């Protein structure tokens, strides 16, 4: 993305019919372009910043009135992008919005690329990269917790934390460099123990906490991946439909019904859960089913939690044990389904197979035990949330990678220091850590990476 003093425009509200639609224009010619199609209701009005003007948008070619609108103007640098910004609030219909957009483009604006408004805000120093990324998280937040985290990142809480750590590393680096530059002076002599302790307390420990927080809070933001797995015909799809409270997956009495994985979202106690219904694992010669089984195997590895379904009305079969083996090492809840039928399998049988797993008896057919299953899922996710130091912060994957690199550099710096290696080596590692921390807020970051980050945005943001 390149900002060449061009003026960009985009529809900022979702496509579809609604009360109000907003078109945003940003760049040096924003006001001049808007004025060509905007006719104020009070003709004498000069357009001042931060006021709302009622008027009409006209088709510049025919002079025909297109819509009644409200216009607002935010003068650079006091706007979202830091440039001159004009917003037009029109009625919201696909045709009216695209007609206004077309006129703006004819008058010299360029269609904004995805995320270009936020990109410009970043380039103009209105926000750093971590804050820009929080804009996407805010838009995509699916739970109360996710929203809280995104808004505190947007407000700069995460960036301030990173900056504080970076300043600590710079302070330590200055002490190490002083010892390199003035080796004879006693007061700048390298106090290895003291520096090592400071590094541990003010840098390494906070970095580890932040990384852990990312893990903890990722579930709140991205949604916890919960897969319903088991032998075919145990009632996985029926259970999936029950949990969703809708008939989403096809249920039949034939084994091998589900082939494609089906995903849907439910919110349990404020936590977004990405619930998956999978193909039952069994030996199959059907190509589509085999593919489905392969996908199930991958899903088992990725899932944060497995709901392993047994048919309680028949004895445990070889295929049940086979699936269980694939689930070893994963967090799982065992479900004994079909409790409406005469029981053959009991909780004690499951306990023998999987000693530490929670086991719930349900009937996907009647709904018996479903509430208990919901509670077991909630309990499982709640038990993972420890009291973390930065409960309102959560680095994303990119940020976590940079945090890890910074942490490793600092750990190496610490051990070189302890070994009594030349101070230059410690200094080198600390400089590396400073760079990695800078990547998080966007200092010295390459264009490719910027493009990749901003391409995740929608047009108009
Ligand atoms: N009696 C009874 N039947 C059930 C229950 N749950 C599912 N079934 C029946 O079991 C059969 C299989 O159900 P599905 O939900 O399709 O099972 P599945 O595990 O998704 O099967 P595949 O997709 O083939 O792996 C259907 O005939 C369901 O009506 C239950 O709780 N009680
Ligand atoms: Mg199924």
Short mmCIF file of C-alpha atoms and ligand atoms in Angstrom, two decimals:
data_model
loop_
_atom_site.label_atom_id
_atom_site.label_comp_id
_atom_site.label_asym_id
_atom_site.label_seq_id
_atom_site.Cartn_x
_atom_site.Cartn_y
_atom_site.Cartn_z
CA UNK A 1 0.00 0.00 0.00
CA UNK A 2 1.30 3.40 -0.91
CA UNK A 3 0.11 6.75 0.31
CA UNK A 4 0.85 9.18 -2.52
CA UNK A 5 -1.23 12.10 -1.38
CA UNK A 6 -4.17 10.47 -3.09
CA UNK A 7 -7.69 10.93 -1.80
CA UNK A 8 -9.45 7.68 -1.09
CA UNK A 9 -13.11 6.84 -0.58
CA UNK A 10 -15.08 3.79 0.52
CA UNK A 11 -18.41 2.69 1.86
CA UNK A 12 -17.77 2.17 5.56
CA UNK A 13 -21.00 0.44 6.56
CA UNK A 14 -22.01 -3.14 5.69
CA UNK A 15 -23.62 -3.69 2.33
CA UNK A 16 -27.36 -4.19 2.52
CA UNK A 17 -30.44 -2.26 3.36
CA UNK A 18 -30.43 -0.27 6.56
CA UNK A 19 -31.21 3.10 8.08
CA UNK A 20 -27.93 4.88 7.49
CA UNK A 21 -24.97 4.22 5.23
CA UNK A 22 -21.65 5.98 5.65
CA UNK A 23 -19.16 6.88 2.97
CA UNK A 24 -15.73 8.00 4.09
CA UNK A 25 -13.36 10.16 2.09
CA UNK A 26 -9.78 10.78 3.24
CA UNK A 27 -6.93 12.72 1.74
CA UNK A 28 -5.93 16.25 0.74
CA UNK A 29 -8.83 16.70 -1.71
CA UNK A 30 -11.52 15.18 0.49
CA UNK A 31 -13.40 18.40 1.05
CA UNK A 32 -12.98 19.73 -2.49
CA UNK A 33 -14.30 16.49 -3.97
CA UNK A 34 -17.20 16.27 -1.52
CA UNK A 35 -18.22 19.87 -2.24
CA UNK A 36 -18.71 19.06 -5.90
CA UNK A 37 -21.58 16.72 -5.18
CA UNK A 38 -22.90 18.12 -1.91
CA UNK A 39 -25.44 20.92 -1.94
CA UNK A 40 -26.01 22.27 1.57
CA UNK A 41 -29.56 22.99 2.69
CA UNK A 42 -28.46 26.47 3.71
CA UNK A 43 -26.66 27.64 0.60
CA UNK A 44 -24.43 30.22 2.27
CA UNK A 45 -22.94 27.76 4.72
CA UNK A 46 -19.18 27.51 4.50
CA UNK A 47 -18.14 24.04 5.60
CA UNK A 48 -16.31 24.22 8.90
CA UNK A 49 -14.61 21.31 10.63
CA UNK A 50 -16.42 19.24 13.24
CA UNK A 51 -19.92 20.39 12.36
CA UNK A 52 -22.75 18.49 10.81
CA UNK A 53 -24.32 19.81 7.60
CA UNK A 54 -27.65 18.79 6.17
CA UNK A 55 -27.92 18.81 2.39
CA UNK A 56 -28.30 16.79 -0.77
CA UNK A 57 -26.01 14.74 -2.90
CA UNK A 58 -26.49 15.47 -6.58
CA UNK A 59 -25.48 13.56 -9.65
CA UNK A 60 -22.78 15.88 -11.02
CA UNK A 61 -23.64 15.01 -14.61
CA UNK A 62 -27.41 15.39 -14.59
CA UNK A 63 -27.86 17.64 -11.57
CA UNK A 64 -30.44 15.17 -10.25
CA UNK A 65 -30.80 14.91 -6.47
CA UNK A 66 -29.74 11.44 -5.31
CA UNK A 67 -30.30 11.53 -1.57
CA UNK A 68 -30.59 13.71 1.47
CA UNK A 69 -27.41 13.39 3.52
CA UNK A 70 -25.50 14.68 6.52
CA UNK A 71 -21.94 15.76 5.89
CA UNK A 72 -19.18 16.10 8.47
CA UNK A 73 -15.65 17.31 7.93
CA UNK A 74 -12.64 16.55 10.13
CA UNK A 75 -9.61 18.62 9.31
CA UNK A 76 -6.10 17.17 9.32
CA UNK A 77 -4.50 16.18 11.60
CA UNK A 78 -7.55 15.83 13.87
CA UNK A 79 -9.14 12.83 12.20
CA UNK A 80 -8.94 9.04 12.25
CA UNK A 81 -6.42 8.94 9.41
CA UNK A 82 -4.67 12.16 10.36
CA UNK A 83 -5.70 13.56 6.94
CA UNK A 84 -8.68 15.67 5.89
CA UNK A 85 -11.68 13.38 6.25
CA UNK A 86 -15.24 13.88 5.04
CA UNK A 87 -18.04 11.53 5.98
CA UNK A 88 -21.37 11.40 4.21
CA UNK A 89 -24.29 9.80 6.03
CA UNK A 90 -26.80 8.82 3.43
CA UNK A 91 -29.67 6.39 3.45
CA UNK A 92 -28.41 2.88 3.23
CA UNK A 93 -29.22 0.91 0.15
CA UNK A 94 -26.78 -0.79 -2.15
CA UNK A 95 -27.77 1.32 -5.15
CA UNK A 96 -27.71 4.69 -3.43
CA UNK A 97 -24.34 4.05 -1.79
CA UNK A 98 -22.70 2.75 -4.94
CA UNK A 99 -24.13 5.67 -6.97
CA UNK A 100 -22.58 8.18 -4.56
CA UNK A 101 -19.31 6.22 -4.61
CA UNK A 102 -19.27 6.26 -8.41
CA UNK A 103 -19.61 10.04 -8.46
CA UNK A 104 -16.80 10.39 -5.93
CA UNK A 105 -14.57 8.20 -8.09
CA UNK A 106 -15.49 10.24 -11.19
CA UNK A 107 -14.54 13.37 -9.27
CA UNK A 108 -11.02 12.13 -8.55
CA UNK A 109 -11.18 9.96 -5.45
CA UNK A 110 -9.69 6.46 -5.58
CA UNK A 111 -11.41 3.41 -4.11
CA UNK A 112 -9.70 2.63 -0.80
CA UNK A 113 -7.94 -0.69 -0.42
CA UNK A 114 -8.84 -2.96 2.51
CA UNK A 115 -7.60 -1.37 5.73
CA UNK A 116 -6.25 1.70 3.97
CA UNK A 117 -7.88 4.20 6.34
CA UNK A 118 -6.25 2.47 9.31
CA UNK A 119 -3.00 2.08 7.36
CA UNK A 120 -2.96 5.84 6.84
CA UNK A 121 -3.69 6.37 10.53
CA UNK A 122 -0.66 4.21 11.30
CA UNK A 123 1.58 5.94 8.73
CA UNK A 124 0.54 9.34 10.08
CA UNK A 125 1.37 8.36 13.65
CA UNK A 126 -2.24 8.35 14.86
CA UNK A 127 -1.78 4.85 16.22
CA UNK A 128 0.94 2.25 16.36
CA UNK A 129 0.80 -1.15 14.73
CA UNK A 130 -0.46 -2.98 17.81
CA UNK A 131 -3.34 -0.52 18.05
CA UNK A 132 -4.11 -0.87 14.35
CA UNK A 133 -4.30 -4.63 14.78
CA UNK A 134 -6.65 -4.11 17.71
CA UNK A 135 -9.08 -2.40 15.33
CA UNK A 136 -9.61 -5.72 13.53
CA UNK A 137 -9.95 -7.60 16.80
CA UNK A 138 -12.53 -5.08 17.95
CA UNK A 139 -14.56 -5.54 14.78
CA UNK A 140 -14.26 -9.31 14.99
CA UNK A 141 -14.68 -9.69 18.76
CA UNK A 142 -17.12 -12.47 19.53
CA UNK A 143 -17.25 -12.35 23.28
CA UNK A 144 -17.34 -9.80 26.08
CA UNK A 145 -13.79 -10.73 27.09
CA UNK A 146 -12.52 -10.47 23.50
CA UNK A 147 -14.07 -7.04 23.23
CA UNK A 148 -12.49 -5.87 26.49
CA UNK A 149 -9.07 -7.04 25.37
CA UNK A 150 -9.36 -5.45 21.93
CA UNK A 151 -10.46 -2.12 23.37
CA UNK A 152 -7.66 -1.99 25.89
CA UNK A 153 -5.16 -2.77 23.10
CA UNK A 154 -6.73 -0.05 20.99
CA UNK A 155 -6.46 2.40 23.86
CA UNK A 156 -2.73 1.65 23.90
CA UNK A 157 -2.46 -0.45 27.08
CA UNK A 158 -0.59 -3.23 25.33
CA UNK A 159 1.71 -0.83 23.47
CA UNK A 160 2.55 0.94 26.74
CA UNK A 161 3.44 -2.37 28.34
CA UNK A 162 5.74 -3.21 25.41
CA UNK A 163 7.27 0.25 25.55
CA UNK A 164 7.94 -0.12 29.28
CA UNK A 165 9.78 -3.39 28.68
CA UNK A 166 11.69 -1.86 25.77
CA UNK A 167 12.77 1.07 27.93
CA UNK A 168 14.01 -1.39 30.58
CA UNK A 169 16.08 -3.24 27.97
CA UNK A 170 17.49 0.06 26.72
CA UNK A 171 18.45 1.02 30.29
CA UNK A 172 20.27 -2.27 30.76
CA UNK A 173 21.93 -1.93 27.37
CA UNK A 174 23.18 1.55 28.33
CA UNK A 175 24.81 0.09 31.46
CA UNK A 176 26.44 -2.69 29.46
CA UNK A 177 27.67 -0.25 26.81
CA UNK A 178 29.11 2.07 29.44
CA UNK A 179 31.26 -0.80 30.65
CA UNK A 180 32.42 -1.42 27.07
CA UNK A 181 33.26 2.24 26.43
CA UNK A 182 34.97 3.03 29.74
CA UNK A 183 36.40 -0.25 30.94
CA UNK A 184 38.86 1.41 33.37
CA UNK A 185 36.36 3.44 35.31
CA UNK A 186 35.32 1.66 38.43
CA UNK A 187 31.80 3.08 38.72
CA UNK A 188 30.88 1.73 35.27
CA UNK A 189 32.34 -1.68 35.89
CA UNK A 190 29.94 -4.37 34.72
CA UNK A 191 27.93 -5.45 37.76
CA UNK A 192 26.97 -8.81 36.34
CA UNK A 193 24.72 -10.01 39.15
CA UNK A 194 22.83 -6.78 39.47
CA UNK A 195 22.25 -6.47 35.72
CA UNK A 196 21.23 -10.12 35.51
CA UNK A 197 18.66 -9.60 38.25
CA UNK A 198 17.23 -6.50 36.61
CA UNK A 199 17.00 -8.29 33.30
CA UNK A 200 15.10 -11.12 34.96
CA UNK A 201 12.70 -8.88 36.89
CA UNK A 202 12.00 -6.05 34.44
CA UNK A 203 12.25 -7.88 31.14
CA UNK A 204 12.25 -11.66 31.17
CA UNK A 205 9.46 -12.15 33.69
CA UNK A 206 7.09 -9.62 32.05
CA UNK A 207 7.79 -11.11 28.62
CA UNK A 208 6.95 -14.62 29.83
CA UNK A 209 3.75 -13.34 31.46
CA UNK A 210 2.65 -11.58 28.28
CA UNK A 211 3.26 -14.68 26.17
CA UNK A 212 1.25 -16.78 28.63
CA UNK A 213 -1.54 -14.24 28.53
CA UNK A 214 -1.75 -14.56 24.77
CA UNK A 215 -2.31 -18.28 25.15
CA UNK A 216 -4.88 -17.85 27.90
CA UNK A 217 -6.82 -15.14 26.18
CA UNK A 218 -6.62 -16.52 22.66
CA UNK A 219 -9.60 -18.74 23.44
CA UNK A 220 -11.68 -15.69 24.33
CA UNK A 221 -10.84 -13.96 21.10
CA UNK A 222 -10.59 -16.61 18.43
CA UNK A 223 -13.04 -19.02 20.02
CA UNK A 224 -12.23 -22.38 21.54
CA UNK A 225 -12.13 -25.18 19.02
CA UNK A 226 -14.30 -27.99 20.31
CA UNK A 227 -14.71 -31.08 18.16
CA UNK A 228 -17.31 -33.78 18.55
CA UNK A 229 -15.61 -37.03 17.63
CA UNK A 230 -16.33 -40.73 17.86
CA UNK A 231 -17.19 -43.92 16.04
CA UNK A 232 -19.79 -43.57 13.30
CA UNK A 233 -23.44 -43.70 14.26
CA UNK A 234 -22.87 -42.91 17.93
CA UNK A 235 -24.99 -39.75 17.52
CA UNK A 236 -22.38 -37.02 17.00
CA UNK A 237 -24.45 -35.05 14.51
CA UNK A 238 -27.54 -35.41 16.69
CA UNK A 239 -25.56 -34.03 19.62
CA UNK A 240 -24.14 -31.21 17.49
CA UNK A 241 -27.67 -30.20 16.50
CA UNK A 242 -28.80 -30.38 20.13
CA UNK A 243 -25.98 -28.10 21.30
CA UNK A 244 -26.71 -25.62 18.51
CA UNK A 245 -30.46 -25.89 19.09
CA UNK A 246 -31.00 -26.23 15.36
CA UNK A 247 -31.02 -28.99 12.72
CA UNK A 248 -27.72 -28.14 11.11
CA UNK A 249 -26.14 -31.51 10.39
CA UNK A 250 -27.80 -34.40 8.59
CA UNK A 251 -28.71 -37.34 10.83
CA UNK A 252 -29.55 -40.79 9.49
CA UNK A 253 -29.49 -44.28 10.88
CA UNK A 254 -26.75 -45.23 8.37
CA UNK A 255 -23.17 -45.16 9.59
CA UNK A 256 -20.93 -42.81 7.59
CA UNK A 257 -23.51 -40.03 7.22
CA UNK A 258 -21.24 -37.09 7.99
CA UNK A 259 -18.34 -36.61 5.60
CA UNK A 260 -17.58 -32.89 5.44
CA UNK A 261 -16.73 -31.29 8.71
CA UNK A 262 -19.44 -28.89 9.83
CA UNK A 263 -18.60 -25.91 12.01
CA UNK A 264 -20.84 -23.55 13.88
CA UNK A 265 -20.45 -21.16 16.77
CA UNK A 266 -22.11 -21.17 20.15
CA UNK A 267 -21.49 -18.89 23.10
CA UNK A 268 -21.28 -20.66 26.43
CA UNK A 269 -21.04 -18.43 29.46
CA UNK A 270 -19.53 -15.63 27.39
CA UNK A 271 -16.91 -17.84 25.76
CA UNK A 272 -17.20 -18.30 22.00
CA UNK A 273 -16.98 -21.97 21.07
CA UNK A 274 -16.30 -23.13 17.54
CA UNK A 275 -18.15 -26.41 17.58
CA UNK A 276 -17.27 -29.01 14.95
CA UNK A 277 -19.18 -32.06 13.89
CA UNK A 278 -16.83 -34.59 12.32
CA UNK A 279 -16.98 -37.72 10.22
CA UNK A 280 -17.11 -40.81 12.40
CA UNK A 281 -13.86 -42.76 12.29
CA UNK A 282 -14.16 -46.28 10.92
CA UNK A 283 -12.65 -48.40 8.19
CA UNK A 284 -14.28 -47.24 5.00
CA UNK A 285 -13.75 -47.84 1.31
CA UNK A 286 -15.78 -44.85 0.28
CA UNK A 287 -13.46 -42.11 -1.04
CA UNK A 288 -15.45 -39.15 0.28
CA UNK A 289 -15.76 -40.77 3.66
CA UNK A 290 -12.04 -41.57 3.77
CA UNK A 291 -11.30 -37.90 3.08
CA UNK A 292 -13.69 -36.92 5.86
CA UNK A 293 -11.91 -39.29 8.24
CA UNK A 294 -8.55 -37.72 7.35
CA UNK A 295 -9.96 -34.28 8.14
CA UNK A 296 -11.27 -35.59 11.47
CA UNK A 297 -7.79 -36.82 12.35
CA UNK A 298 -6.38 -33.33 11.73
CA UNK A 299 -9.17 -31.74 13.74
CA UNK A 300 -8.40 -33.96 16.72
CA UNK A 301 -4.87 -32.56 16.75
CA UNK A 302 -5.97 -28.91 16.49
CA UNK A 303 -8.88 -28.99 18.91
CA UNK A 304 -8.73 -27.25 22.28
CA UNK A 305 -11.29 -29.73 23.60
CA UNK A 306 -12.74 -33.01 22.33
CA UNK A 307 -16.21 -34.33 23.04
CA UNK A 308 -15.78 -38.05 22.55
CA UNK A 309 -19.12 -39.74 21.93
CA UNK A 310 -19.90 -43.38 22.79
CA UNK A 311 -23.15 -45.19 22.11
CA UNK A 312 -24.26 -46.21 25.59
CA UNK A 313 -26.75 -48.74 24.27
CA UNK A 314 -24.14 -51.12 22.88
CA UNK A 315 -20.83 -52.50 24.21
CA UNK A 316 -17.55 -50.71 23.54
CA UNK A 317 -16.26 -51.65 20.11
CA UNK A 318 -12.81 -51.89 18.64
CA UNK A 319 -13.36 -48.66 16.69
CA UNK A 320 -14.18 -46.80 19.92
CA UNK A 321 -10.86 -47.88 21.38
CA UNK A 322 -9.07 -46.95 18.18
CA UNK A 323 -10.47 -43.38 18.31
CA UNK A 324 -9.70 -43.12 21.98
CA UNK A 325 -6.05 -43.91 21.23
CA UNK A 326 -5.95 -41.05 18.73
CA UNK A 327 -7.33 -38.70 21.36
CA UNK A 328 -4.70 -39.50 23.99
CA UNK A 329 -3.02 -36.43 25.41
CA UNK A 330 -5.90 -34.13 24.46
CA UNK A 331 -8.37 -32.62 26.87
CA UNK A 332 -11.61 -34.49 26.48
CA UNK A 333 -15.07 -34.98 27.84
CA UNK A 334 -16.57 -38.44 27.33
CA UNK A 335 -20.24 -38.60 26.43
CA UNK A 336 -22.39 -41.68 26.79
CA UNK A 337 -25.15 -41.03 24.30
CA UNK A 338 -28.54 -42.68 23.77
CA UNK A 339 -29.34 -42.78 27.49
CA UNK A 340 -33.01 -43.16 26.50
CA UNK A 341 -32.26 -46.74 25.41
CA UNK A 342 -31.58 -49.61 27.86
CA UNK A 343 -28.03 -48.99 29.08
CA UNK A 344 -25.26 -51.40 28.21
CA UNK A 345 -22.31 -49.11 28.88
CA UNK A 346 -22.03 -47.29 32.19
CA UNK A 347 -19.80 -44.50 33.47
CA UNK A 348 -17.68 -47.15 35.19
CA UNK A 349 -16.77 -48.67 31.81
CA UNK A 350 -15.67 -45.29 30.51
CA UNK A 351 -13.73 -44.59 33.68
CA UNK A 352 -11.79 -47.79 33.12
CA UNK A 353 -10.92 -46.71 29.60
CA UNK A 354 -10.18 -43.04 30.38
CA UNK A 355 -9.55 -42.68 34.10
CA UNK A 356 -9.36 -38.85 34.41
CA UNK A 357 -12.01 -37.81 31.93
CA UNK A 358 -15.31 -36.25 32.90
CA UNK A 359 -18.13 -38.49 31.68
CA UNK A 360 -21.66 -37.26 31.00
CA UNK A 361 -24.70 -39.37 30.15
CA UNK A 362 -26.95 -37.76 27.58
CA UNK A 363 -29.64 -38.45 25.07
CA UNK A 364 -29.31 -36.34 21.97
CA UNK A 365 -32.76 -37.60 21.08
CA UNK A 366 -34.62 -36.38 24.17
CA UNK A 367 -32.23 -33.67 25.38
CA UNK A 368 -31.54 -35.44 28.67
CA UNK A 369 -28.15 -34.49 30.15
CA UNK A 370 -27.42 -31.75 27.59
CA UNK A 371 -27.32 -29.02 30.25
CA UNK A 372 -24.87 -31.11 32.25
CA UNK A 373 -22.69 -31.44 29.14
CA UNK A 374 -22.77 -27.68 28.57
CA UNK A 375 -21.67 -27.12 32.17
CA UNK A 376 -18.84 -29.64 31.78
CA UNK A 377 -17.56 -27.76 28.70
CA UNK A 378 -17.73 -24.42 30.53
CA UNK A 379 -15.97 -25.93 33.56
CA UNK A 380 -13.19 -27.26 31.40
CA UNK A 381 -12.47 -23.90 29.79
CA UNK A 382 -12.79 -22.01 33.05
CA UNK A 383 -10.33 -24.31 34.77
CA UNK A 384 -7.67 -23.24 32.27
CA UNK A 385 -7.93 -19.57 33.01
CA UNK A 386 -5.40 -18.98 35.72
CA UNK A 387 -4.96 -15.64 37.31
CA UNK A 388 -2.64 -14.07 34.83
CA UNK A 389 -0.73 -10.89 35.41
CA UNK A 390 -2.04 -9.12 32.32
CA UNK A 391 -5.68 -10.25 32.23
CA UNK A 392 -6.74 -7.48 29.88
CA UNK A 393 -3.95 -7.97 27.36
CA UNK A 394 -3.42 -10.66 24.75
CA UNK A 395 -0.76 -10.55 22.09
CA UNK A 396 -1.85 -12.08 18.79
CA UNK A 397 0.22 -14.72 16.99
CA UNK A 398 2.45 -12.22 15.20
CA UNK A 399 3.07 -10.28 18.38
CA UNK A 400 3.71 -13.47 20.33
CA UNK A 401 6.35 -14.48 17.80
CA UNK A 402 8.13 -11.16 18.28
CA UNK A 403 7.80 -11.47 22.07
CA UNK A 404 9.32 -14.97 21.95
CA UNK A 405 12.26 -13.73 19.84
CA UNK A 406 12.82 -10.85 22.27
CA UNK A 407 12.64 -13.27 25.20
CA UNK A 408 15.15 -15.66 23.66
CA UNK A 409 17.56 -12.80 22.93
CA UNK A 410 17.29 -11.61 26.54
CA UNK A 411 17.79 -15.11 27.91
CA UNK A 412 20.91 -15.44 25.78
CA UNK A 413 22.07 -12.01 26.98
CA UNK A 414 21.57 -13.17 30.57
CA UNK A 415 23.52 -16.37 30.17
CA UNK A 416 26.39 -14.69 28.31
CA UNK A 417 26.55 -12.22 31.15
CA UNK A 418 26.74 -14.98 33.70
CA UNK A 419 29.40 -16.85 31.77
CA UNK A 420 31.50 -13.69 31.88
CA UNK A 421 31.59 -13.43 28.06
CA UNK A 422 32.69 -10.11 26.56
CA UNK A 423 30.11 -7.39 27.20
CA UNK A 424 29.82 -6.84 23.41
CA UNK A 425 27.96 -10.15 23.09
CA UNK A 426 25.45 -9.20 25.78
CA UNK A 427 25.00 -5.81 24.13
CA UNK A 428 24.41 -7.46 20.76
CA UNK A 429 21.65 -9.69 22.14
CA UNK A 430 19.99 -6.80 23.96
CA UNK A 431 19.93 -4.76 20.75
CA UNK A 432 18.24 -7.70 19.05
CA UNK A 433 15.60 -7.80 21.78
CA UNK A 434 14.94 -4.07 21.35
CA UNK A 435 14.40 -4.59 17.64
CA UNK A 436 11.96 -7.45 18.17
CA UNK A 437 9.96 -5.39 20.65
CA UNK A 438 9.88 -2.55 18.12
CA UNK A 439 8.34 -4.89 15.54
CA UNK A 440 5.27 -5.19 17.74
CA UNK A 441 4.45 -1.52 17.65
CA UNK A 442 5.64 -1.23 14.06
CA UNK A 443 9.03 0.44 14.33
CA UNK A 444 11.34 -0.48 11.48
CA UNK A 445 8.90 -2.99 10.07
CA UNK A 446 9.00 -4.03 6.39
CA UNK A 447 6.38 -3.19 3.76
CA UNK A 448 5.55 -6.83 3.06
CA UNK A 449 4.56 -7.43 6.62
CA UNK A 450 2.55 -4.21 6.74
CA UNK A 451 0.66 -5.21 3.60
CA UNK A 452 -0.05 -8.61 5.08
CA UNK A 453 -1.39 -7.15 8.30
CA UNK A 454 -3.60 -4.54 6.69
CA UNK A 455 -4.98 -6.89 4.06
CA UNK A 456 -6.87 -8.63 6.89
CA UNK A 457 -9.04 -5.53 7.19
CA UNK A 458 -12.25 -4.91 5.32
CA UNK A 459 -12.65 -2.12 2.80
CA UNK A 460 -13.80 1.06 4.49
CA UNK A 461 -11.80 0.57 7.69
N1 LIG B 1 -32.34 -43.60 20.67
C1 LIG B 1 -31.45 -42.67 20.34
N2 LIG B 1 -31.00 -42.59 19.07
C2 LIG B 1 -30.11 -41.66 18.77
C3 LIG B 1 -29.62 -40.74 19.72
N3 LIG B 1 -28.73 -39.93 19.12
C4 LIG B 1 -28.66 -40.31 17.83
N4 LIG B 1 -29.48 -41.35 17.62
C5 LIG B 1 -29.71 -42.08 16.35
O1 LIG B 1 -28.47 -42.65 15.94
C6 LIG B 1 -28.36 -42.62 14.53
C7 LIG B 1 -27.07 -41.94 14.13
O2 LIG B 1 -27.13 -40.60 14.52
P1 LIG B 1 -26.14 -39.50 13.94
O3 LIG B 1 -26.34 -38.28 14.74
O4 LIG B 1 -26.29 -39.40 12.47
O5 LIG B 1 -24.77 -40.19 14.28
P2 LIG B 1 -23.29 -39.76 13.85
O6 LIG B 1 -22.38 -40.16 14.95
O7 LIG B 1 -23.26 -38.36 13.43
O8 LIG B 1 -23.04 -40.72 12.61
P3 LIG B 1 -21.95 -40.54 11.42
O9 LIG B 1 -22.08 -39.17 10.87
O10 LIG B 1 -22.36 -41.58 10.45
O11 LIG B 1 -20.62 -40.82 12.01
C8 LIG B 1 -29.61 -41.91 14.02
O12 LIG B 1 -30.55 -42.87 13.64
C9 LIG B 1 -30.07 -41.12 15.24
O13 LIG B 1 -31.46 -40.88 15.22
C10 LIG B 1 -30.12 -40.85 21.06
O14 LIG B 1 -29.75 -40.11 21.97
N5 LIG B 1 -31.03 -41.82 21.30
MG1 LIG B 2 -22.77 -37.49 11.70
#
